[in-house]
Amino acid sequence: MERFPTSLLERIEASIYLAAGYILSLAAAALLGFAVWEAIGLFSSHNLAGAIVRLLDRVLLALMIAEIIYTVARFSREGHLEAEPFLVVGVIAAVRRMLVITAESTVDMSLESAHFLAVLAELGLLSLAIVCFAFAIFLIRRR
């Protein structure tokens, strides 16, 4: 008799994960479509660097969403979360931010300016985060 409420809750949980996975899939597909559309517009206005940076930024964001979809699908199948997919999302997010920062910083920037020092500090922290994520992935795979 006690099994029925538990079974019902498990089915509701599975339905929520399934709906979230579909919504994330649609969001990733829309993001890629808009990225291509936006890049075409920037290419046509002869803003090649801006188009490439924007396209790369959006594609990496879509990869992050794909990794989350993978995690949701795996959790719904196996019933437990794993840390590695989240660490991969962290690596992709940090690399994505680094690429955007460096692309935006190609304009004239004085080495003594506060903005340059802030960008340099952020790049250093992102590099440290990537090393930490990679080390954590190494430790997880090693066990």
Short mmCIF file of N, CA and C in Angstrom, two decimals:
data_model
loop_
_atom_site.label_atom_id
_atom_site.label_comp_id
_atom_site.label_asym_id
_atom_site.label_seq_id
_atom_site.Cartn_x
_atom_site.Cartn_y
_atom_site.Cartn_z
N MET A 1 0.82 -1.20 0.00
CA MET A 1 0.00 0.00 0.00
C MET A 1 0.86 1.26 0.00
N GLU A 2 2.01 1.21 0.65
CA GLU A 2 2.89 2.37 0.74
C GLU A 2 3.63 2.60 -0.57
N ARG A 3 3.70 1.62 -1.42
CA ARG A 3 4.44 1.71 -2.68
C ARG A 3 3.77 2.65 -3.67
N PHE A 4 2.42 2.76 -3.64
CA PHE A 4 1.72 3.59 -4.61
C PHE A 4 2.14 5.06 -4.53
N PRO A 5 2.14 5.72 -3.36
CA PRO A 5 2.56 7.14 -3.34
C PRO A 5 4.00 7.32 -3.81
N THR A 6 4.88 6.40 -3.44
CA THR A 6 6.27 6.50 -3.86
C THR A 6 6.38 6.36 -5.36
N SER A 7 5.67 5.42 -5.93
CA SER A 7 5.68 5.22 -7.37
C SER A 7 5.14 6.45 -8.09
N LEU A 8 4.08 7.03 -7.57
CA LEU A 8 3.51 8.22 -8.17
C LEU A 8 4.52 9.37 -8.14
N LEU A 9 5.18 9.56 -7.02
CA LEU A 9 6.18 10.63 -6.92
C LEU A 9 7.35 10.39 -7.87
N GLU A 10 7.75 9.15 -8.02
CA GLU A 10 8.84 8.85 -8.96
C GLU A 10 8.44 9.15 -10.39
N ARG A 11 7.19 8.86 -10.75
CA ARG A 11 6.73 9.17 -12.10
C ARG A 11 6.63 10.68 -12.32
N ILE A 12 6.18 11.40 -11.30
CA ILE A 12 6.11 12.86 -11.40
C ILE A 12 7.52 13.43 -11.55
N GLU A 13 8.46 12.92 -10.77
CA GLU A 13 9.85 13.38 -10.87
C GLU A 13 10.40 13.11 -12.26
N ALA A 14 10.16 11.93 -12.80
CA ALA A 14 10.63 11.59 -14.14
C ALA A 14 10.00 12.51 -15.19
N SER A 15 8.74 12.84 -15.01
CA SER A 15 8.06 13.74 -15.95
C SER A 15 8.66 15.14 -15.91
N ILE A 16 9.01 15.60 -14.72
CA ILE A 16 9.62 16.92 -14.59
C ILE A 16 10.98 16.94 -15.28
N TYR A 17 11.78 15.90 -15.07
CA TYR A 17 13.09 15.84 -15.73
C TYR A 17 12.93 15.75 -17.25
N LEU A 18 11.96 15.01 -17.71
CA LEU A 18 11.72 14.89 -19.14
C LEU A 18 11.31 16.24 -19.73
N ALA A 19 10.40 16.93 -19.07
CA ALA A 19 9.97 18.25 -19.55
C ALA A 19 11.14 19.24 -19.54
N ALA A 20 11.95 19.21 -18.48
CA ALA A 20 13.11 20.10 -18.42
C ALA A 20 14.09 19.80 -19.54
N GLY A 21 14.29 18.53 -19.83
CA GLY A 21 15.19 18.14 -20.91
C GLY A 21 14.70 18.63 -22.26
N TYR A 22 13.40 18.52 -22.51
CA TYR A 22 12.84 19.00 -23.77
C TYR A 22 12.95 20.52 -23.88
N ILE A 23 12.66 21.22 -22.79
CA ILE A 23 12.76 22.68 -22.80
C ILE A 23 14.20 23.12 -23.05
N LEU A 24 15.15 22.46 -22.38
CA LEU A 24 16.56 22.79 -22.61
C LEU A 24 16.98 22.49 -24.04
N SER A 25 16.47 21.41 -24.60
CA SER A 25 16.79 21.07 -26.00
C SER A 25 16.27 22.13 -26.95
N LEU A 26 15.05 22.57 -26.73
CA LEU A 26 14.48 23.63 -27.57
C LEU A 26 15.28 24.93 -27.41
N ALA A 27 15.66 25.24 -26.17
CA ALA A 27 16.44 26.46 -25.92
C ALA A 27 17.79 26.40 -26.64
N ALA A 28 18.46 25.25 -26.59
CA ALA A 28 19.75 25.11 -27.26
C ALA A 28 19.60 25.23 -28.77
N ALA A 29 18.58 24.61 -29.32
CA ALA A 29 18.35 24.69 -30.77
C ALA A 29 18.04 26.13 -31.18
N ALA A 30 17.20 26.81 -30.41
CA ALA A 30 16.88 28.21 -30.71
C ALA A 30 18.12 29.09 -30.58
N LEU A 31 18.92 28.83 -29.57
CA LEU A 31 20.15 29.60 -29.38
C LEU A 31 21.09 29.45 -30.57
N LEU A 32 21.26 28.23 -31.07
CA LEU A 32 22.11 28.01 -32.24
C LEU A 32 21.53 28.69 -33.48
N GLY A 33 20.22 28.60 -33.65
CA GLY A 33 19.59 29.27 -34.79
C GLY A 33 19.77 30.78 -34.74
N PHE A 34 19.52 31.37 -33.56
CA PHE A 34 19.71 32.82 -33.42
C PHE A 34 21.17 33.21 -33.57
N ALA A 35 22.09 32.35 -33.14
CA ALA A 35 23.51 32.64 -33.29
C ALA A 35 23.90 32.73 -34.75
N VAL A 36 23.40 31.79 -35.55
CA VAL A 36 23.69 31.82 -36.99
C VAL A 36 23.07 33.06 -37.61
N TRP A 37 21.83 33.35 -37.26
CA TRP A 37 21.14 34.53 -37.79
C TRP A 37 21.89 35.81 -37.44
N GLU A 38 22.31 35.92 -36.20
CA GLU A 38 23.04 37.09 -35.74
C GLU A 38 24.40 37.20 -36.44
N ALA A 39 25.08 36.08 -36.61
CA ALA A 39 26.39 36.08 -37.28
C ALA A 39 26.24 36.50 -38.73
N ILE A 40 25.21 36.04 -39.40
CA ILE A 40 24.98 36.45 -40.79
C ILE A 40 24.78 37.96 -40.87
N GLY A 41 24.02 38.50 -39.91
CA GLY A 41 23.81 39.95 -39.88
C GLY A 41 25.10 40.71 -39.64
N LEU A 42 25.93 40.21 -38.74
CA LEU A 42 27.21 40.88 -38.47
C LEU A 42 28.18 40.72 -39.63
N PHE A 43 28.16 39.55 -40.28
CA PHE A 43 29.00 39.36 -41.46
C PHE A 43 28.61 40.34 -42.56
N SER A 44 27.30 40.49 -42.76
CA SER A 44 26.84 41.38 -43.83
C SER A 44 27.17 42.84 -43.54
N SER A 45 27.32 43.20 -42.27
CA SER A 45 27.71 44.57 -41.94
C SER A 45 29.23 44.71 -41.84
N HIS A 46 29.94 43.69 -42.34
CA HIS A 46 31.40 43.68 -42.39
C HIS A 46 32.05 43.75 -41.01
N ASN A 47 31.39 43.19 -40.03
CA ASN A 47 31.94 43.12 -38.68
C ASN A 47 32.36 41.67 -38.43
N LEU A 48 33.42 41.25 -39.11
CA LEU A 48 33.86 39.86 -39.07
C LEU A 48 34.28 39.43 -37.67
N ALA A 49 35.06 40.25 -36.99
CA ALA A 49 35.53 39.90 -35.65
C ALA A 49 34.37 39.77 -34.68
N GLY A 50 33.44 40.71 -34.75
CA GLY A 50 32.26 40.66 -33.87
C GLY A 50 31.41 39.44 -34.14
N ALA A 51 31.27 39.08 -35.42
CA ALA A 51 30.47 37.92 -35.78
C ALA A 51 31.09 36.64 -35.25
N ILE A 52 32.39 36.52 -35.38
CA ILE A 52 33.06 35.30 -34.92
C ILE A 52 32.99 35.19 -33.40
N VAL A 53 33.23 36.29 -32.71
CA VAL A 53 33.18 36.27 -31.24
C VAL A 53 31.77 35.93 -30.76
N ARG A 54 30.77 36.56 -31.36
CA ARG A 54 29.39 36.31 -30.94
C ARG A 54 28.99 34.88 -31.24
N LEU A 55 29.36 34.38 -32.41
CA LEU A 55 29.03 33.00 -32.79
C LEU A 55 29.71 32.01 -31.84
N LEU A 56 30.98 32.22 -31.56
CA LEU A 56 31.70 31.34 -30.65
C LEU A 56 31.09 31.37 -29.26
N ASP A 57 30.73 32.55 -28.79
CA ASP A 57 30.10 32.69 -27.47
C ASP A 57 28.80 31.89 -27.40
N ARG A 58 27.97 32.02 -28.42
CA ARG A 58 26.68 31.33 -28.42
C ARG A 58 26.83 29.82 -28.57
N VAL A 59 27.78 29.39 -29.39
CA VAL A 59 27.99 27.95 -29.57
C VAL A 59 28.49 27.32 -28.27
N LEU A 60 29.38 27.99 -27.58
CA LEU A 60 29.86 27.46 -26.29
C LEU A 60 28.73 27.44 -25.26
N LEU A 61 27.85 28.42 -25.30
CA LEU A 61 26.69 28.41 -24.40
C LEU A 61 25.78 27.22 -24.74
N ALA A 62 25.59 26.95 -26.02
CA ALA A 62 24.79 25.79 -26.44
C ALA A 62 25.45 24.49 -25.97
N LEU A 63 26.78 24.42 -26.02
CA LEU A 63 27.48 23.23 -25.50
C LEU A 63 27.26 23.06 -24.01
N MET A 64 27.23 24.17 -23.27
CA MET A 64 26.94 24.08 -21.83
C MET A 64 25.53 23.52 -21.61
N ILE A 65 24.59 24.00 -22.38
CA ILE A 65 23.21 23.50 -22.26
C ILE A 65 23.16 22.03 -22.62
N ALA A 66 23.89 21.63 -23.67
CA ALA A 66 23.92 20.22 -24.06
C ALA A 66 24.47 19.34 -22.94
N GLU A 67 25.48 19.81 -22.25
CA GLU A 67 26.05 19.05 -21.13
C GLU A 67 25.04 18.94 -19.98
N ILE A 68 24.27 19.98 -19.77
CA ILE A 68 23.22 19.94 -18.74
C ILE A 68 22.12 18.96 -19.16
N ILE A 69 21.76 18.96 -20.45
CA ILE A 69 20.77 18.01 -20.95
C ILE A 69 21.25 16.58 -20.72
N TYR A 70 22.52 16.34 -21.02
CA TYR A 70 23.11 15.02 -20.79
C TYR A 70 22.99 14.62 -19.32
N THR A 71 23.28 15.57 -18.44
CA THR A 71 23.20 15.29 -17.01
C THR A 71 21.77 14.99 -16.58
N VAL A 72 20.81 15.76 -17.08
CA VAL A 72 19.40 15.53 -16.75
C VAL A 72 18.95 14.17 -17.25
N ALA A 73 19.31 13.83 -18.49
CA ALA A 73 18.91 12.54 -19.05
C ALA A 73 19.54 11.39 -18.27
N ARG A 74 20.79 11.54 -17.92
CA ARG A 74 21.47 10.48 -17.17
C ARG A 74 20.87 10.33 -15.77
N PHE A 75 20.54 11.45 -15.13
CA PHE A 75 19.93 11.38 -13.81
C PHE A 75 18.57 10.71 -13.87
N SER A 76 17.80 11.01 -14.91
CA SER A 76 16.47 10.40 -15.01
C SER A 76 16.57 8.90 -15.27
N ARG A 77 17.65 8.45 -15.96
CA ARG A 77 17.84 7.03 -16.21
C ARG A 77 18.38 6.30 -14.98
N GLU A 78 19.40 6.88 -14.36
CA GLU A 78 20.13 6.17 -13.32
C GLU A 78 19.73 6.55 -11.90
N GLY A 79 19.10 7.71 -11.73
CA GLY A 79 18.60 8.08 -10.42
C GLY A 79 19.61 8.72 -9.49
N HIS A 80 20.81 9.06 -9.99
CA HIS A 80 21.77 9.76 -9.14
C HIS A 80 22.59 10.75 -9.97
N LEU A 81 22.99 11.81 -9.30
CA LEU A 81 23.78 12.84 -9.97
C LEU A 81 25.25 12.51 -9.90
N GLU A 82 25.97 12.95 -10.92
CA GLU A 82 27.41 12.83 -10.93
C GLU A 82 28.00 14.22 -11.07
N ALA A 83 29.15 14.42 -10.46
CA ALA A 83 29.77 15.75 -10.45
C ALA A 83 30.47 16.09 -11.76
N GLU A 84 30.98 15.11 -12.48
CA GLU A 84 31.81 15.39 -13.65
C GLU A 84 31.12 16.25 -14.72
N PRO A 85 29.86 15.98 -15.09
CA PRO A 85 29.24 16.86 -16.09
C PRO A 85 29.17 18.32 -15.65
N PHE A 86 28.95 18.56 -14.38
CA PHE A 86 28.91 19.94 -13.88
C PHE A 86 30.29 20.58 -13.94
N LEU A 87 31.32 19.79 -13.70
CA LEU A 87 32.67 20.31 -13.81
C LEU A 87 33.01 20.65 -15.26
N VAL A 88 32.54 19.83 -16.19
CA VAL A 88 32.74 20.11 -17.61
C VAL A 88 32.03 21.40 -17.99
N VAL A 89 30.82 21.60 -17.48
CA VAL A 89 30.10 22.85 -17.73
C VAL A 89 30.91 24.03 -17.18
N GLY A 90 31.51 23.85 -16.02
CA GLY A 90 32.35 24.91 -15.44
C GLY A 90 33.54 25.24 -16.31
N VAL A 91 34.19 24.22 -16.86
CA VAL A 91 35.33 24.44 -17.75
C VAL A 91 34.88 25.19 -19.00
N ILE A 92 33.77 24.74 -19.60
CA ILE A 92 33.27 25.40 -20.81
C ILE A 92 32.90 26.86 -20.52
N ALA A 93 32.25 27.09 -19.37
CA ALA A 93 31.86 28.45 -19.01
C ALA A 93 33.07 29.35 -18.81
N ALA A 94 34.10 28.83 -18.16
CA ALA A 94 35.31 29.63 -17.93
C ALA A 94 36.03 29.92 -19.24
N VAL A 95 36.14 28.92 -20.10
CA VAL A 95 36.79 29.13 -21.40
C VAL A 95 35.98 30.12 -22.23
N ARG A 96 34.67 29.99 -22.20
CA ARG A 96 33.79 30.90 -22.93
C ARG A 96 34.02 32.34 -22.47
N ARG A 97 34.06 32.55 -21.16
CA ARG A 97 34.28 33.89 -20.63
C ARG A 97 35.66 34.42 -21.01
N MET A 98 36.66 33.56 -20.96
CA MET A 98 38.02 33.98 -21.33
C MET A 98 38.07 34.42 -22.79
N LEU A 99 37.43 33.67 -23.66
CA LEU A 99 37.42 34.03 -25.08
C LEU A 99 36.72 35.37 -25.31
N VAL A 100 35.61 35.58 -24.63
CA VAL A 100 34.88 36.83 -24.79
C VAL A 100 35.71 38.00 -24.26
N ILE A 101 36.32 37.81 -23.10
CA ILE A 101 37.14 38.88 -22.51
C ILE A 101 38.29 39.24 -23.43
N THR A 102 39.00 38.26 -23.92
CA THR A 102 40.15 38.55 -24.77
C THR A 102 39.72 39.17 -26.10
N ALA A 103 38.58 38.75 -26.64
CA ALA A 103 38.11 39.33 -27.89
C ALA A 103 37.67 40.78 -27.69
N GLU A 104 37.04 41.06 -26.55
CA GLU A 104 36.59 42.42 -26.27
C GLU A 104 37.76 43.33 -25.91
N SER A 105 38.87 42.76 -25.48
CA SER A 105 40.01 43.55 -25.03
C SER A 105 41.00 43.84 -26.14
N THR A 106 40.63 43.58 -27.38
CA THR A 106 41.54 43.83 -28.48
C THR A 106 41.62 45.29 -28.86
N VAL A 107 40.72 46.10 -28.32
CA VAL A 107 40.78 47.54 -28.57
C VAL A 107 41.97 48.12 -27.81
N ASP A 108 42.34 49.33 -28.16
CA ASP A 108 43.47 49.97 -27.50
C ASP A 108 43.24 50.02 -26.00
N MET A 109 44.19 49.46 -25.26
CA MET A 109 44.07 49.44 -23.82
C MET A 109 45.44 49.76 -23.23
N SER A 110 45.46 50.69 -22.34
CA SER A 110 46.71 51.07 -21.68
C SER A 110 47.06 50.03 -20.63
N LEU A 111 48.32 49.68 -20.56
CA LEU A 111 48.76 48.69 -19.58
C LEU A 111 48.63 49.19 -18.15
N GLU A 112 48.52 50.49 -17.97
CA GLU A 112 48.41 51.05 -16.63
C GLU A 112 46.96 51.30 -16.20
N SER A 113 46.02 51.10 -17.10
CA SER A 113 44.62 51.42 -16.76
C SER A 113 44.04 50.42 -15.78
N ALA A 114 43.07 50.90 -15.02
CA ALA A 114 42.39 50.04 -14.04
C ALA A 114 41.60 48.95 -14.75
N HIS A 115 41.05 49.26 -15.91
CA HIS A 115 40.28 48.26 -16.67
C HIS A 115 41.18 47.11 -17.10
N PHE A 116 42.38 47.42 -17.56
CA PHE A 116 43.32 46.37 -17.96
C PHE A 116 43.67 45.47 -16.78
N LEU A 117 43.90 46.08 -15.62
CA LEU A 117 44.24 45.29 -14.44
C LEU A 117 43.06 44.41 -14.01
N ALA A 118 41.85 44.92 -14.15
CA ALA A 118 40.67 44.13 -13.81
C ALA A 118 40.51 42.94 -14.77
N VAL A 119 40.74 43.19 -16.05
CA VAL A 119 40.66 42.13 -17.05
C VAL A 119 41.72 41.08 -16.78
N LEU A 120 42.92 41.53 -16.47
CA LEU A 120 44.02 40.62 -16.16
C LEU A 120 43.71 39.77 -14.93
N ALA A 121 43.14 40.39 -13.90
CA ALA A 121 42.78 39.65 -12.69
C ALA A 121 41.69 38.62 -12.99
N GLU A 122 40.69 39.00 -13.79
CA GLU A 122 39.62 38.07 -14.13
C GLU A 122 40.15 36.89 -14.94
N LEU A 123 41.05 37.17 -15.89
CA LEU A 123 41.66 36.09 -16.68
C LEU A 123 42.47 35.16 -15.79
N GLY A 124 43.16 35.70 -14.82
CA GLY A 124 43.92 34.88 -13.88
C GLY A 124 43.02 33.99 -13.05
N LEU A 125 41.92 34.54 -12.56
CA LEU A 125 40.98 33.75 -11.76
C LEU A 125 40.31 32.67 -12.60
N LEU A 126 39.96 33.02 -13.83
CA LEU A 126 39.36 32.02 -14.72
C LEU A 126 40.34 30.89 -15.02
N SER A 127 41.61 31.24 -15.23
CA SER A 127 42.64 30.22 -15.46
C SER A 127 42.76 29.30 -14.26
N LEU A 128 42.76 29.89 -13.08
CA LEU A 128 42.83 29.09 -11.85
C LEU A 128 41.61 28.19 -11.71
N ALA A 129 40.44 28.71 -12.05
CA ALA A 129 39.20 27.90 -11.99
C ALA A 129 39.28 26.72 -12.95
N ILE A 130 39.80 26.95 -14.16
CA ILE A 130 39.92 25.86 -15.14
C ILE A 130 40.87 24.79 -14.62
N VAL A 131 41.97 25.19 -14.03
CA VAL A 131 42.92 24.22 -13.48
C VAL A 131 42.26 23.42 -12.35
N CYS A 132 41.51 24.10 -11.50
CA CYS A 132 40.82 23.41 -10.40
C CYS A 132 39.77 22.43 -10.94
N PHE A 133 38.98 22.87 -11.91
CA PHE A 133 37.98 21.98 -12.52
C PHE A 133 38.66 20.76 -13.15
N ALA A 134 39.73 21.00 -13.89
CA ALA A 134 40.44 19.90 -14.54
C ALA A 134 41.01 18.93 -13.52
N PHE A 135 41.55 19.45 -12.43
CA PHE A 135 42.09 18.58 -11.38
C PHE A 135 40.98 17.78 -10.73
N ALA A 136 39.84 18.40 -10.51
CA ALA A 136 38.70 17.69 -9.92
C ALA A 136 38.22 16.58 -10.86
N ILE A 137 38.17 16.86 -12.16
CA ILE A 137 37.78 15.82 -13.13
C ILE A 137 38.80 14.68 -13.10
N PHE A 138 40.07 15.02 -13.03
CA PHE A 138 41.12 14.00 -12.95
C PHE A 138 40.93 13.13 -11.72
N LEU A 139 40.65 13.74 -10.57
CA LEU A 139 40.44 12.98 -9.34
C LEU A 139 39.22 12.08 -9.42
N ILE A 140 38.15 12.58 -10.03
CA ILE A 140 36.92 11.79 -10.15
C ILE A 140 37.16 10.57 -11.05
N ARG A 141 37.84 10.78 -12.16
CA ARG A 141 38.09 9.67 -13.09
C ARG A 141 39.08 8.66 -12.52
N ARG A 142 39.91 9.10 -11.62
CA ARG A 142 40.92 8.24 -11.05
C ARG A 142 40.38 7.25 -10.02
N ARG A 143 39.28 7.60 -9.38
CA ARG A 143 38.76 6.73 -8.31
C ARG A 143 38.16 5.48 -8.79
#
